[in-house]
Structures are given as C-alpha cells and as structure tokens.
Amino acid sequence: MAGNARQGDPRTLLECLLREQPKTYDEVVQDFGNLAAELGENVTLSSRHLRRLASGQRAGTTPVMRRVLQNMFGKPLDELLAPWNGPLPATDGPKGLVLPTSRPTADKELIAMAAQRAKSFALAAGQTDLTPDVLDQVHADVQRLATEYPQQPLTELLPDLLTTQDTLFTLLEQQRRPAQARQLYFLAGVTGGLLAKASHDLSDPHAALTQARTAFVCADNADHNGLRAWIRGLQSLVSYWAGRTRESVRYAQSGAEFAANNTSSVWLPVSEARAWAALGNANATRSAIERAEAAWASVQEDEVDELGGLCAFGRARQLYYAAEALSWLPSQSATATDYAQQAVGAYEDASSPEWAFGDQAGSRSALAITRIQMGELEGAAEAVSPVLDLVPEQRINGIITCTQRVHRALRDSPLAEAGSELQEQIEMFTRTSLKSLPR
C-alpha cells in the first residue's frame, strides 16, 4: 500500500486515501501521469512531491496539478491536504470536475456528462413502453462502437462498451413488447460480440468465449441468423488466436448454416482457411479460400452488416485473412505474397471506412513472413517496420501474436543470423503490449 510505512494515523486525508490503495507511490505517480494525459493536461508529479503532499508539508502545486489531483481523488485539494481526523470518507463523487469551483476540467467532459445524464433520463422515462427515440439512441450507441472499434484504441472504447451492455441488460430485465425485445436482444448480442473481441484483444480467451456464448443466447432470442453467423465468426477468431485451431474450424463450419447471404458468408470460410492452414492442411485451406471468394456473388447486407465497422466483413479483410492463411504454408509463399501485397495496399488509406489498424498490422506481418520464406530479409523488415511503431495502446493480442510469428519465421529460416537485429526489435515491441498496461 502507498502511504507512510511506519505505524500511526495518517497525517492528511490524502495520505489516508493513499494507504487504501494497493499500490506503491511510484505506481500512483504513474496513474497520475496517465490521467493527466487522458485529460490533456501537461503536468508531471514525482514520488517525492507526492510524499511531501501526503505528509502535510504543503509542497507547492500548480493549478494544472491541482486539477489532476482533484480529478484523481474526487476531492478538493484543500480537503485532501487537510489533517486527517476520522474514518475514510466516501470518494464516489463525479470525476472530471474541479470541485471547489464546480468548473469542468475540460468542456468535452461536461458535454459527455450531460449527454449521459440525458440518455439515462430518456431510458428511465420510457421503461414501461420504450419510445422509438429510445431505441434509436441505443442503436446509435451500438453502431458507433461497432464502427469505431477497428480504428480506435480499446482503452478509449471499453468504458462505453461496458456501459452500453449494462444499459441493454437493464432494459431487457423489464417486460417488453415482442418487437422491442427482439431489437434489444439483437443490440445486446452485437455488444456482447464487441466485448468478446475486447476480451480477446486483452488476451483473455476464456472471458471472450463467455461473452460470445451470452451474445449467441441473445441472437437466439432475437431469432437473427445473421447475428448467429457473426458471433460464430468471432468464436472462430478467438479460438484461432488462442491456438485452438480445430475448435476454430468447428465454429466456422457451425456458423455456415446461419450465414445466409450476409458478409459472414465470406468471413466464415476464410476464417476456416486460416485454421486449416495453421493445422498444415493445404488442400482444405485452398478450398475454403475459394468458397469465400465464391460467396461474394450472393452477398446481401443485413442488419448486422449495416452497423459497419467490426460487424461487416469487406474485401480488404478477406485479402488479409487469405494472406495470413497461406503464410502458414511455405509451399504457397508466392500466392501468399500476392495476397499480402494486395491486403497491404487495401489498408493504406486510413480514411477508408474499412480501415483497421489491427488488420493492417496483420497484413504487413503476413507479408513479412512470406518475404522471409523467399529469402528477402530487407523486404521483410520493410514490411513489418510500421507495425513495430504502434503505440502500446494499439498492441492488441492479435498484433502481438502476428509479430511473434514473424520472429519465429525468421528464427527458423536461413536468415536467422543476419536477421538478429529485426528479432530484437520484435522482442522489444512485444514486451509492452496492451494487456501489460496499468488499468
């Protein structure tokens, strides 16, 4: 715990709060820095400075430091630095406010709080019979999350994902008309699918598959085959990255019976192809890739596809999946290189609605692997270099695993000795992943 190591009562309220934290002073200071960055405040705090404040020595603070400390602990700084004289007070006040003046630390926080309050009121006001406006609001929330998920760091979206799921579950706990219940179950299924992907990105396949199973229950209650197929695609994805390749094949094949004509009819066979390739079955891999290509002829968008983002499977993702699948098979390196080059080109335009930083990184990693197989060390380094520049917040599980595959391909190739520098760069990159960041 942070705080004074010796026995005795805390000297300030701040020291009392710090003692309740299961963290060292250095860890608290790191949290301070992370919060300051999130709030857009340019300020740092040292462990020594924090100790002096907590001990009551009244070290100087700047206005910006006061704002971040007040946001962090939910109390005015004068109150935090006052002598402690009783039990620990509650600290569940609203974050993001400068409490002594009631002024917001940033306009965007005040606007966000007001919007959340308005939405909560609208949901409560329509509890007996939800109005179209309420359903439209929840649908818009889910669509925004689905659209932004492939393009934004998970840390920016996770709080809203959790809030949206809780809102939908709360609404479903009330008696609803059948049509409204179906729409709510549909949206709850999509949100559960997004949280399954979030759990996967944080390297927790157990939580991911738990979310996916609940999402499938919601899809059953909504009686929506397109949603069932999409969730099976997510289950196949999670299983593939967790190394459960035969399970990944089964999920992809199971989803095919529901896929009908939405874009999951392409996603499921090309997902199956990746898993077959990881198992070393070249014939099954090529067959699945061909089925995915043929499926485009009958694709018709449904409610899932219309949400966009992670809910729609486009041609760029198909190219990436095919490239990654074939990169497992050295005998297919020429074809894999062609697919990978097309995929990298498809993800060059970051303004495209189909752009996704994770799939872009996967495409470049697949290209690096195929170039290693063809003896092109410089080309491999060029392909993977932009991936190694990604910030830790974007180093999701799939990206880390992709770069580790590049590392293994290099290790097992005749280029191993010459590629030692690239291997070291990959090792440095994978040490700091999204899952390793403090929460």
Short mmCIF file of C-alpha atoms in Angstrom, two decimals:
data_model
loop_
_atom_site.label_atom_id
_atom_site.label_comp_id
_atom_site.label_asym_id
_atom_site.label_seq_id
_atom_site.Cartn_x
_atom_site.Cartn_y
_atom_site.Cartn_z
CA MET A 1 0.00 0.00 0.00
CA ALA A 2 1.10 3.56 -0.62
CA GLY A 3 1.50 5.87 2.33
CA ASN A 4 3.73 6.17 5.34
CA ALA A 5 5.48 2.88 6.07
CA ARG A 6 5.62 3.43 9.85
CA GLN A 7 2.67 2.75 12.19
CA GLY A 8 0.37 5.58 13.22
CA ASP A 9 -2.57 7.56 11.97
CA PRO A 10 -2.37 9.23 8.56
CA ARG A 11 -1.38 12.88 8.70
CA THR A 12 -3.65 14.07 5.88
CA LEU A 13 -6.75 12.87 4.09
CA LEU A 14 -4.55 12.32 1.03
CA GLU A 15 -2.26 10.01 3.00
CA CYS A 16 -5.31 8.15 4.30
CA LEU A 17 -6.58 7.63 0.73
CA LEU A 18 -3.16 6.54 -0.45
CA ARG A 19 -2.91 3.92 2.28
CA GLU A 20 -6.14 2.43 0.97
CA GLN A 21 -4.56 1.97 -2.46
CA PRO A 22 -2.90 -1.42 -3.13
CA LYS A 23 -0.13 0.45 -4.94
CA THR A 24 3.27 1.98 -4.30
CA TYR A 25 3.89 5.71 -4.55
CA ASP A 26 5.62 5.10 -7.88
CA GLU A 27 2.55 3.31 -9.22
CA VAL A 28 0.25 6.10 -8.03
CA VAL A 29 2.51 8.64 -9.75
CA GLN A 30 2.29 6.59 -12.94
CA ASP A 31 -1.51 6.62 -12.66
CA PHE A 32 -1.33 10.40 -12.20
CA GLY A 33 0.65 10.71 -15.42
CA ASN A 34 -1.77 8.50 -17.34
CA LEU A 35 -4.76 10.51 -16.09
CA ALA A 36 -3.07 13.79 -16.95
CA ALA A 37 -2.52 12.55 -20.50
CA GLU A 38 -6.16 11.47 -20.78
CA LEU A 39 -7.31 14.90 -19.60
CA GLY A 40 -4.95 16.69 -21.97
CA GLU A 41 -3.02 18.29 -19.10
CA ASN A 42 0.74 18.86 -19.42
CA VAL A 43 1.98 18.11 -15.92
CA THR A 44 4.12 15.57 -14.05
CA LEU A 45 4.30 14.57 -10.39
CA SER A 46 7.27 12.93 -8.69
CA SER A 47 7.05 10.35 -5.90
CA ARG A 48 8.94 12.75 -3.60
CA HIS A 49 6.46 15.54 -4.28
CA LEU A 50 3.53 13.22 -3.61
CA ARG A 51 5.08 12.09 -0.31
CA ARG A 52 5.50 15.71 0.82
CA LEU A 53 1.89 16.49 -0.03
CA ALA A 54 0.63 13.39 1.78
CA SER A 55 2.74 14.11 4.87
CA GLY A 56 1.26 17.59 5.25
CA GLN A 57 4.39 19.56 4.31
CA ARG A 58 2.26 21.62 1.94
CA ALA A 59 4.56 21.40 -1.07
CA GLY A 60 3.61 23.83 -3.81
CA THR A 61 1.18 22.82 -6.53
CA THR A 62 0.36 24.43 -9.85
CA PRO A 63 -3.24 24.93 -10.98
CA VAL A 64 -2.90 22.13 -13.52
CA MET A 65 -1.54 19.73 -10.87
CA ARG A 66 -4.43 20.66 -8.58
CA ARG A 67 -6.92 19.84 -11.33
CA VAL A 68 -5.49 16.39 -11.99
CA LEU A 69 -5.19 15.52 -8.27
CA GLN A 70 -8.76 16.62 -7.64
CA ASN A 71 -9.97 14.58 -10.61
CA MET A 72 -7.97 11.56 -9.43
CA PHE A 73 -9.29 11.51 -5.86
CA GLY A 74 -12.67 13.21 -6.31
CA LYS A 75 -11.96 15.78 -3.57
CA PRO A 76 -10.87 19.45 -3.47
CA LEU A 77 -7.12 19.71 -2.95
CA ASP A 78 -7.55 21.76 0.24
CA GLU A 79 -9.61 18.92 1.65
CA LEU A 80 -7.06 16.33 0.52
CA LEU A 81 -4.25 18.21 2.29
CA ALA A 82 -6.24 18.88 5.47
CA PRO A 83 -5.26 16.99 8.65
CA TRP A 84 -6.92 13.62 8.85
CA ASN A 85 -9.31 13.34 11.78
CA GLY A 86 -11.62 10.42 11.26
CA PRO A 87 -12.65 7.42 9.19
CA LEU A 88 -12.10 7.27 5.44
CA PRO A 89 -14.79 9.31 3.67
CA ALA A 90 -16.62 8.16 0.57
CA THR A 91 -14.93 9.11 -2.71
CA ASP A 92 -17.59 8.24 -5.23
CA GLY A 93 -18.23 11.80 -6.33
CA PRO A 94 -18.21 12.69 -10.02
CA LYS A 95 -14.82 12.56 -11.64
CA GLY A 96 -13.66 15.20 -14.08
CA LEU A 97 -14.79 18.21 -12.03
CA VAL A 98 -12.76 20.81 -10.18
CA LEU A 99 -14.86 20.50 -7.07
CA PRO A 100 -14.01 23.77 -5.25
CA THR A 101 -15.33 25.86 -8.15
CA SER A 102 -17.62 23.33 -9.84
CA ARG A 103 -15.88 24.13 -13.12
CA PRO A 104 -15.14 21.25 -15.54
CA THR A 105 -11.57 20.29 -16.26
CA ALA A 106 -12.48 20.18 -19.93
CA ASP A 107 -15.54 21.17 -21.92
CA LYS A 108 -15.74 17.77 -23.55
CA GLU A 109 -16.11 16.10 -20.13
CA LEU A 110 -19.01 18.35 -19.20
CA ILE A 111 -20.70 17.71 -22.55
CA ALA A 112 -20.20 13.96 -22.18
CA MET A 113 -21.65 14.01 -18.66
CA ALA A 114 -24.66 15.99 -19.81
CA ALA A 115 -25.28 13.61 -22.72
CA GLN A 116 -25.04 10.59 -20.44
CA ARG A 117 -27.48 12.17 -17.99
CA ALA A 118 -29.91 12.96 -20.79
CA LYS A 119 -29.69 9.42 -22.11
CA SER A 120 -30.25 7.94 -18.65
CA PHE A 121 -33.34 10.10 -18.23
CA ALA A 122 -34.73 9.06 -21.61
CA LEU A 123 -34.20 5.38 -20.82
CA ALA A 124 -35.88 5.68 -17.43
CA ALA A 125 -38.76 7.72 -18.82
CA GLY A 126 -39.54 5.01 -21.35
CA GLN A 127 -39.32 2.00 -19.07
CA THR A 128 -42.92 0.83 -19.50
CA ASP A 129 -43.06 1.14 -23.27
CA LEU A 130 -39.88 2.26 -24.98
CA THR A 131 -40.31 5.04 -27.49
CA PRO A 132 -38.73 4.88 -30.96
CA ASP A 133 -36.33 7.64 -29.86
CA VAL A 134 -35.01 5.50 -27.01
CA LEU A 135 -34.43 2.52 -29.30
CA ASP A 136 -32.81 4.79 -31.87
CA GLN A 137 -30.45 6.13 -29.21
CA VAL A 138 -29.32 2.68 -28.09
CA HIS A 139 -28.94 1.57 -31.70
CA ALA A 140 -26.82 4.65 -32.43
CA ASP A 141 -24.61 3.88 -29.42
CA VAL A 142 -24.01 0.31 -30.59
CA GLN A 143 -23.38 1.38 -34.18
CA ARG A 144 -20.82 3.97 -33.08
CA LEU A 145 -18.96 1.36 -31.05
CA ALA A 146 -19.00 -1.16 -33.91
CA THR A 147 -17.75 1.48 -36.36
CA GLU A 148 -15.02 2.87 -34.14
CA TYR A 149 -13.78 -0.44 -32.73
CA PRO A 150 -11.38 -1.36 -35.57
CA GLN A 151 -9.94 2.15 -35.71
CA GLN A 152 -9.64 3.35 -32.11
CA PRO A 153 -7.54 2.05 -29.20
CA LEU A 154 -9.60 -0.26 -26.99
CA THR A 155 -8.83 1.86 -23.91
CA GLU A 156 -10.92 4.66 -25.43
CA LEU A 157 -13.95 2.46 -26.13
CA LEU A 158 -14.08 -0.06 -23.30
CA PRO A 159 -15.91 2.16 -20.74
CA ASP A 160 -18.67 2.91 -23.27
CA LEU A 161 -18.88 -0.75 -24.26
CA LEU A 162 -19.44 -1.78 -20.66
CA THR A 163 -21.99 0.98 -20.08
CA THR A 164 -23.91 0.09 -23.23
CA GLN A 165 -24.06 -3.60 -22.34
CA ASP A 166 -25.30 -2.74 -18.84
CA THR A 167 -27.95 -0.42 -20.31
CA LEU A 168 -29.21 -3.12 -22.66
CA PHE A 169 -29.31 -5.79 -19.96
CA THR A 170 -31.19 -3.38 -17.68
CA LEU A 171 -33.75 -2.64 -20.39
CA LEU A 172 -34.20 -6.35 -21.09
CA GLU A 173 -34.90 -7.08 -17.44
CA GLN A 174 -38.19 -5.18 -17.86
CA GLN A 175 -41.25 -6.61 -19.58
CA ARG A 176 -41.13 -5.58 -23.25
CA ARG A 177 -43.31 -5.88 -26.27
CA PRO A 178 -42.03 -8.68 -28.55
CA ALA A 179 -40.81 -6.35 -31.29
CA GLN A 180 -38.92 -4.17 -28.81
CA ALA A 181 -37.46 -7.18 -27.01
CA ARG A 182 -36.21 -8.57 -30.32
CA GLN A 183 -34.44 -5.31 -31.15
CA LEU A 184 -32.90 -5.07 -27.68
CA TYR A 185 -31.70 -8.69 -27.81
CA PHE A 186 -30.19 -8.01 -31.23
CA LEU A 187 -28.27 -4.98 -29.93
CA ALA A 188 -27.25 -6.86 -26.77
CA GLY A 189 -25.90 -9.65 -28.96
CA VAL A 190 -23.83 -7.22 -31.02
CA THR A 191 -22.50 -5.52 -27.89
CA GLY A 192 -21.62 -8.88 -26.37
CA GLY A 193 -19.77 -9.72 -29.56
CA LEU A 194 -17.79 -6.48 -29.35
CA LEU A 195 -16.90 -7.28 -25.74
CA ALA A 196 -15.85 -10.77 -26.79
CA LYS A 197 -13.44 -9.14 -29.23
CA ALA A 198 -12.29 -6.75 -26.49
CA SER A 199 -11.58 -9.66 -24.14
CA HIS A 200 -9.64 -11.38 -26.90
CA ASP A 201 -7.65 -8.22 -27.59
CA LEU A 202 -6.71 -8.18 -23.90
CA SER A 203 -5.50 -11.82 -24.16
CA ASP A 204 -8.36 -13.37 -22.18
CA PRO A 205 -9.89 -16.08 -24.41
CA HIS A 206 -11.96 -17.50 -21.54
CA ALA A 207 -13.74 -14.18 -20.98
CA ALA A 208 -14.01 -13.71 -24.74
CA LEU A 209 -15.79 -17.01 -25.28
CA THR A 210 -18.02 -16.39 -22.24
CA GLN A 211 -19.14 -13.07 -23.75
CA ALA A 212 -19.65 -14.78 -27.12
CA ARG A 213 -21.83 -17.53 -25.65
CA THR A 214 -24.06 -14.95 -23.98
CA ALA A 215 -24.16 -12.99 -27.23
CA PHE A 216 -25.30 -16.15 -29.03
CA VAL A 217 -28.11 -16.57 -26.48
CA CYS A 218 -29.17 -13.00 -27.33
CA ALA A 219 -29.02 -13.85 -31.04
CA ASP A 220 -31.30 -16.84 -30.40
CA ASN A 221 -33.76 -14.64 -28.51
CA ALA A 222 -33.67 -12.14 -31.38
CA ASP A 223 -34.02 -15.10 -33.80
CA HIS A 224 -31.46 -13.46 -36.10
CA ASN A 225 -29.42 -15.81 -38.28
CA GLY A 226 -27.08 -13.08 -39.47
CA LEU A 227 -26.17 -12.31 -35.87
CA ARG A 228 -25.74 -16.01 -35.09
CA ALA A 229 -23.33 -16.33 -38.01
CA TRP A 230 -21.37 -13.21 -36.99
CA ILE A 231 -20.94 -14.47 -33.43
CA ARG A 232 -19.75 -17.85 -34.71
CA GLY A 233 -17.17 -15.90 -36.70
CA LEU A 234 -15.99 -14.21 -33.53
CA GLN A 235 -15.77 -17.56 -31.74
CA SER A 236 -13.70 -18.92 -34.60
CA LEU A 237 -11.44 -15.86 -34.43
CA VAL A 238 -10.89 -16.13 -30.66
CA SER A 239 -10.18 -19.86 -30.90
CA TYR A 240 -7.72 -19.37 -33.76
CA TRP A 241 -5.62 -16.81 -31.88
CA ALA A 242 -5.77 -18.93 -28.72
CA GLY A 243 -4.17 -21.80 -30.62
CA ARG A 244 -7.36 -23.91 -30.58
CA THR A 245 -7.30 -24.39 -34.33
CA ARG A 246 -9.63 -27.40 -34.62
CA GLU A 247 -12.14 -25.60 -32.42
CA SER A 248 -11.78 -22.61 -34.74
CA VAL A 249 -12.64 -24.84 -37.72
CA ARG A 250 -15.72 -26.18 -35.93
CA TYR A 251 -17.02 -22.71 -35.06
CA ALA A 252 -16.54 -21.52 -38.65
CA GLN A 253 -18.32 -24.57 -40.06
CA SER A 254 -21.11 -24.29 -37.48
CA GLY A 255 -21.71 -20.67 -38.44
CA ALA A 256 -22.09 -21.53 -42.12
CA GLU A 257 -25.61 -22.88 -41.55
CA PHE A 258 -26.73 -19.43 -40.36
CA ALA A 259 -24.71 -17.23 -42.71
CA ALA A 260 -27.34 -16.97 -45.47
CA ASN A 261 -26.18 -14.08 -47.66
CA ASN A 262 -24.63 -11.51 -45.31
CA THR A 263 -20.89 -10.89 -45.31
CA SER A 264 -20.37 -13.57 -42.67
CA SER A 265 -20.84 -15.99 -45.57
CA VAL A 266 -17.39 -14.79 -46.70
CA TRP A 267 -15.87 -14.37 -43.24
CA LEU A 268 -16.63 -17.90 -42.02
CA PRO A 269 -14.93 -19.89 -44.82
CA VAL A 270 -11.87 -17.65 -44.91
CA SER A 271 -11.66 -17.98 -41.10
CA GLU A 272 -11.85 -21.71 -41.58
CA ALA A 273 -9.00 -21.38 -44.10
CA ARG A 274 -6.73 -19.76 -41.51
CA ALA A 275 -7.35 -22.53 -39.02
CA TRP A 276 -6.80 -25.28 -41.63
CA ALA A 277 -3.56 -23.60 -42.66
CA ALA A 278 -2.33 -23.47 -39.06
CA LEU A 279 -3.01 -27.22 -38.97
CA GLY A 280 -0.94 -27.65 -42.13
CA ASN A 281 -3.81 -28.79 -44.37
CA ALA A 282 -3.08 -27.05 -47.67
CA ASN A 283 -5.95 -28.63 -49.63
CA ALA A 284 -8.60 -27.64 -47.07
CA THR A 285 -7.08 -24.15 -46.89
CA ARG A 286 -7.29 -23.54 -50.65
CA SER A 287 -10.81 -24.99 -50.80
CA ALA A 288 -12.03 -22.66 -48.01
CA ILE A 289 -10.41 -19.61 -49.67
CA GLU A 290 -12.19 -20.48 -52.94
CA ARG A 291 -15.54 -20.84 -51.12
CA ALA A 292 -15.04 -17.43 -49.54
CA GLU A 293 -14.38 -15.83 -52.91
CA ALA A 294 -17.40 -17.52 -54.49
CA ALA A 295 -19.65 -16.30 -51.65
CA TRP A 296 -19.33 -12.69 -52.78
CA ALA A 297 -21.62 -13.40 -55.73
CA SER A 298 -24.63 -13.79 -53.43
CA VAL A 299 -23.82 -11.35 -50.60
CA GLN A 300 -26.68 -9.14 -49.46
CA GLU A 301 -26.25 -6.85 -46.46
CA ASP A 302 -28.43 -7.39 -43.40
CA GLU A 303 -28.90 -5.58 -40.07
CA VAL A 304 -25.50 -6.75 -38.83
CA ASP A 305 -23.62 -5.57 -41.91
CA GLU A 306 -25.41 -2.22 -41.81
CA LEU A 307 -23.82 -1.47 -38.44
CA GLY A 308 -20.45 -1.32 -40.23
CA GLY A 309 -17.00 -1.48 -38.71
CA LEU A 310 -16.31 -4.75 -36.94
CA CYS A 311 -19.78 -6.04 -37.87
CA ALA A 312 -19.13 -6.00 -41.63
CA PHE A 313 -16.60 -8.15 -43.46
CA GLY A 314 -15.11 -6.43 -46.51
CA ARG A 315 -12.76 -7.43 -49.30
CA ALA A 316 -9.73 -5.92 -47.59
CA ARG A 317 -10.21 -8.26 -44.63
CA GLN A 318 -10.71 -11.18 -47.00
CA LEU A 319 -7.35 -10.42 -48.64
CA TYR A 320 -5.67 -10.21 -45.23
CA TYR A 321 -7.18 -13.49 -43.99
CA ALA A 322 -6.17 -15.30 -47.18
CA ALA A 323 -2.64 -13.90 -46.93
CA GLU A 324 -2.30 -14.97 -43.33
CA ALA A 325 -3.70 -18.40 -44.05
CA LEU A 326 -1.29 -19.06 -46.91
CA SER A 327 1.65 -17.65 -44.96
CA TRP A 328 1.45 -20.77 -42.77
CA LEU A 329 2.27 -22.89 -45.84
CA PRO A 330 5.79 -22.34 -47.26
CA SER A 331 4.76 -24.11 -50.48
CA GLN A 332 2.24 -21.30 -51.07
CA SER A 333 4.63 -18.40 -50.42
CA ALA A 334 4.28 -16.87 -53.90
CA THR A 335 0.47 -16.82 -53.74
CA ALA A 336 0.61 -15.65 -50.11
CA THR A 337 2.89 -12.77 -51.10
CA ASP A 338 0.45 -11.70 -53.79
CA TYR A 339 -2.49 -11.72 -51.35
CA ALA A 340 -0.41 -9.93 -48.69
CA GLN A 341 0.68 -7.17 -51.08
CA GLN A 342 -2.92 -6.61 -52.11
CA ALA A 343 -4.01 -6.51 -48.47
CA VAL A 344 -1.29 -4.03 -47.50
CA GLY A 345 -2.36 -1.82 -50.40
CA ALA A 346 -6.02 -2.08 -49.38
CA TYR A 347 -5.20 -0.81 -45.90
CA GLU A 348 -3.02 2.13 -46.98
CA ASP A 349 -5.92 4.61 -46.86
CA ALA A 350 -6.58 5.29 -43.18
CA SER A 351 -9.66 7.35 -44.09
CA SER A 352 -11.42 4.34 -45.60
CA PRO A 353 -14.39 3.03 -43.58
CA GLU A 354 -12.88 -0.44 -43.91
CA TRP A 355 -9.51 0.60 -42.47
CA ALA A 356 -8.50 -1.22 -39.27
CA PHE A 357 -5.16 -0.87 -37.54
CA GLY A 358 -5.19 -4.49 -36.40
CA ASP A 359 -5.86 -5.93 -39.85
CA GLN A 360 -3.33 -3.55 -41.38
CA ALA A 361 -0.71 -4.85 -38.95
CA GLY A 362 -1.73 -8.44 -39.68
CA SER A 363 -1.39 -7.85 -43.43
CA ARG A 364 2.09 -6.42 -43.02
CA SER A 365 3.12 -9.27 -40.73
CA ALA A 366 1.90 -11.84 -43.27
CA LEU A 367 3.88 -10.04 -45.99
CA ALA A 368 7.00 -10.08 -43.80
CA ILE A 369 6.63 -13.85 -43.24
CA THR A 370 6.26 -14.60 -46.95
CA ARG A 371 9.30 -12.47 -47.74
CA ILE A 372 11.32 -14.35 -45.13
CA GLN A 373 10.23 -17.60 -46.79
CA MET A 374 11.53 -16.20 -50.09
CA GLY A 375 14.85 -15.11 -48.55
CA GLU A 376 14.15 -11.36 -48.64
CA LEU A 377 15.30 -10.03 -45.26
CA GLU A 378 15.25 -6.33 -46.21
CA GLY A 379 11.78 -6.69 -47.68
CA ALA A 380 10.56 -8.41 -44.52
CA ALA A 381 11.97 -5.64 -42.31
CA GLU A 382 10.38 -3.01 -44.53
CA ALA A 383 7.00 -4.75 -44.34
CA VAL A 384 6.88 -5.11 -40.55
CA SER A 385 8.58 -1.83 -39.62
CA PRO A 386 5.35 0.26 -39.42
CA VAL A 387 3.83 -2.38 -37.13
CA LEU A 388 6.71 -2.06 -34.68
CA ASP A 389 5.96 1.68 -34.43
CA LEU A 390 2.47 1.12 -33.00
CA VAL A 391 1.92 2.61 -29.53
CA PRO A 392 1.31 0.17 -26.64
CA GLU A 393 -2.42 1.02 -26.59
CA GLN A 394 -2.69 -0.49 -30.09
CA ARG A 395 -0.64 -3.61 -29.36
CA ILE A 396 -3.61 -5.92 -29.06
CA ASN A 397 -3.31 -9.67 -28.71
CA GLY A 398 -3.62 -10.41 -32.43
CA ILE A 399 -0.90 -7.92 -33.36
CA ILE A 400 1.48 -9.27 -30.73
CA THR A 401 0.87 -12.83 -31.95
CA CYS A 402 1.39 -11.80 -35.59
CA THR A 403 4.75 -10.23 -34.86
CA GLN A 404 5.76 -13.27 -32.82
CA ARG A 405 5.03 -15.36 -35.89
CA VAL A 406 7.41 -13.11 -37.86
CA HIS A 407 10.01 -13.68 -35.13
CA ARG A 408 9.57 -17.47 -35.34
CA ALA A 409 9.68 -17.48 -39.14
CA LEU A 410 12.96 -15.59 -39.02
CA ARG A 411 14.35 -17.85 -36.31
CA ASP A 412 13.61 -20.97 -38.33
CA SER A 413 14.97 -19.61 -41.63
CA PRO A 414 18.49 -19.39 -43.07
CA LEU A 415 18.23 -15.63 -42.41
CA ALA A 416 18.25 -16.08 -38.62
CA GLU A 417 21.77 -14.78 -38.00
CA ALA A 418 21.51 -11.87 -40.41
CA GLY A 419 18.08 -11.00 -39.00
CA SER A 420 19.10 -10.82 -35.35
CA GLU A 421 18.52 -7.05 -35.19
CA LEU A 422 14.96 -7.43 -36.51
CA GLN A 423 14.35 -10.20 -33.98
CA GLU A 424 15.50 -7.91 -31.17
CA GLN A 425 13.18 -5.14 -32.39
CA ILE A 426 10.25 -7.56 -32.32
CA GLU A 427 11.18 -8.74 -28.83
CA MET A 428 11.26 -5.13 -27.61
CA PHE A 429 7.88 -4.47 -29.24
CA THR A 430 6.15 -7.47 -27.68
CA ARG A 431 7.37 -6.69 -24.15
CA THR A 432 4.94 -3.78 -23.83
CA SER A 433 1.52 -4.88 -25.04
CA LEU A 434 -1.96 -3.58 -24.32
CA LYS A 435 -2.52 -6.27 -21.68
CA SER A 436 0.65 -5.16 -19.82
CA LEU A 437 -0.50 -1.55 -19.42
CA PRO A 438 -1.76 -0.47 -15.98
CA ARG A 439 -5.54 -0.37 -15.64
#
